[in-house]
Amino acid sequence: MNPTDPPSSQPPSPPPPRAGGPRRDALAGRSGYDEAFLGPVVPLALPARTSVETVILPYTHFTVVFRPDRRLAASTAVCIEGRQLVEDVARDDIWEYDPRLPEEQQAGNDVYRNNSLDRGHLVRRLDPVWGAVAVAGQANTDTFFYTNAAPQADVFNQGKQLWQGLENYLLDHAAEFDRRLCVLTGPVLQDSDPPYRGIQVPLRFWKVAAFMQDGALASTAYVLDQSPDLSRDAERALAGAKAGAPPPLGAFRTYQVPVSDVAEITELELGPLPDVDLMPPLRAPEERWRRLETFDDIVMQG
């Protein structure tokens, strides 16, 4: 355009939608987690705890049960359709507040800024990304709300690698119902969790997987522990090296645990899942929480 020409009266073009799905200005149409995903005979309700206030937030193929008092999720539940997973959806990596909640009730970027904490996905990014391309893209985008994150150490080690690959491993054992899984996940929220920037940082996370095996409902449960080395001065470790510093979280340790133990430490109602646990209940006390070094260590026979 010539510099002497008058400016165009046309409005500027709107920015293109982000990779992974439509713009995030509306969540009203999200249907969330499907309690009958594994079949109407074995409905699985959202993990619930009636003694604390929670807000139910449905997204695409998953739902977050959110605790405003902790500014974090109490639990999440996702439906995974293994035969329809879409693997080539671009990672979004742009985190936003859920507009259905006040921002001050959510642990946002101020918690993760200029420190060693990662925004740890509770519902793994790839798990709800299945179905038609547009739906898969929307699900990918939905996993990047702060309501689906919790602080985790930024180190990457074998324990974390096992944790992140559990769903893939378990899908291979869910062929009886078209490789479908329901995965329930959340932080273990305890009053003793160390404070940092207006929240309390969870030291452990839990995961319960439900699927059909030999025509019957089955479950397994896991705990990820990022506690510091408590053989040293525990109070000093949890308080941080200096005032205002995040807790010095330890290396990730992944355990297979009884489903009933997850229900006990979280105080969540897990429905029929403790009764269909594939981990034998009568193990020696020192083996009740089974430290996983490889996927071959997972017990998959009741």
mmCIF file of C-alpha atoms in Angstrom, residues 61 80-87 128-132 136 178-180:
data_model
loop_
_atom_site.group_PDB
_atom_site.id
_atom_site.type_symbol
_atom_site.label_atom_id
_atom_site.label_comp_id
_atom_site.label_asym_id
_atom_site.label_seq_id
_atom_site.Cartn_x
_atom_site.Cartn_y
_atom_site.Cartn_z
ATOM 1 C CA HIS A 61 -13.750 -37.394 27.428
ATOM 2 C CA ILE A 80 -9.661 -43.966 26.937
ATOM 3 C CA GLU A 81 -10.699 -45.610 23.676
ATOM 4 C CA GLY A 82 -7.479 -47.381 22.737
ATOM 5 C CA ARG A 83 -8.516 -48.286 19.211
ATOM 6 C CA GLN A 84 -9.370 -44.691 18.297
ATOM 7 C CA LEU A 85 -6.420 -42.806 19.790
ATOM 8 C CA VAL A 86 -5.088 -40.041 17.539
ATOM 9 C CA GLU A 87 -1.321 -39.826 17.738
ATOM 10 C CA PRO A 128 -8.646 -38.342 25.944
ATOM 11 C CA VAL A 129 -7.282 -37.618 22.456
ATOM 12 C CA TRP A 130 -9.372 -40.063 20.457
ATOM 13 C CA GLY A 131 -12.263 -40.104 18.012
ATOM 14 C CA ALA A 132 -12.822 -37.698 15.120
ATOM 15 C CA ALA A 136 -9.431 -35.295 19.495
ATOM 16 C CA ASP A 178 -12.019 -53.069 22.625
ATOM 17 C CA ARG A 179 -9.001 -51.775 24.567
ATOM 18 C CA ARG A 180 -11.025 -49.413 26.703
#
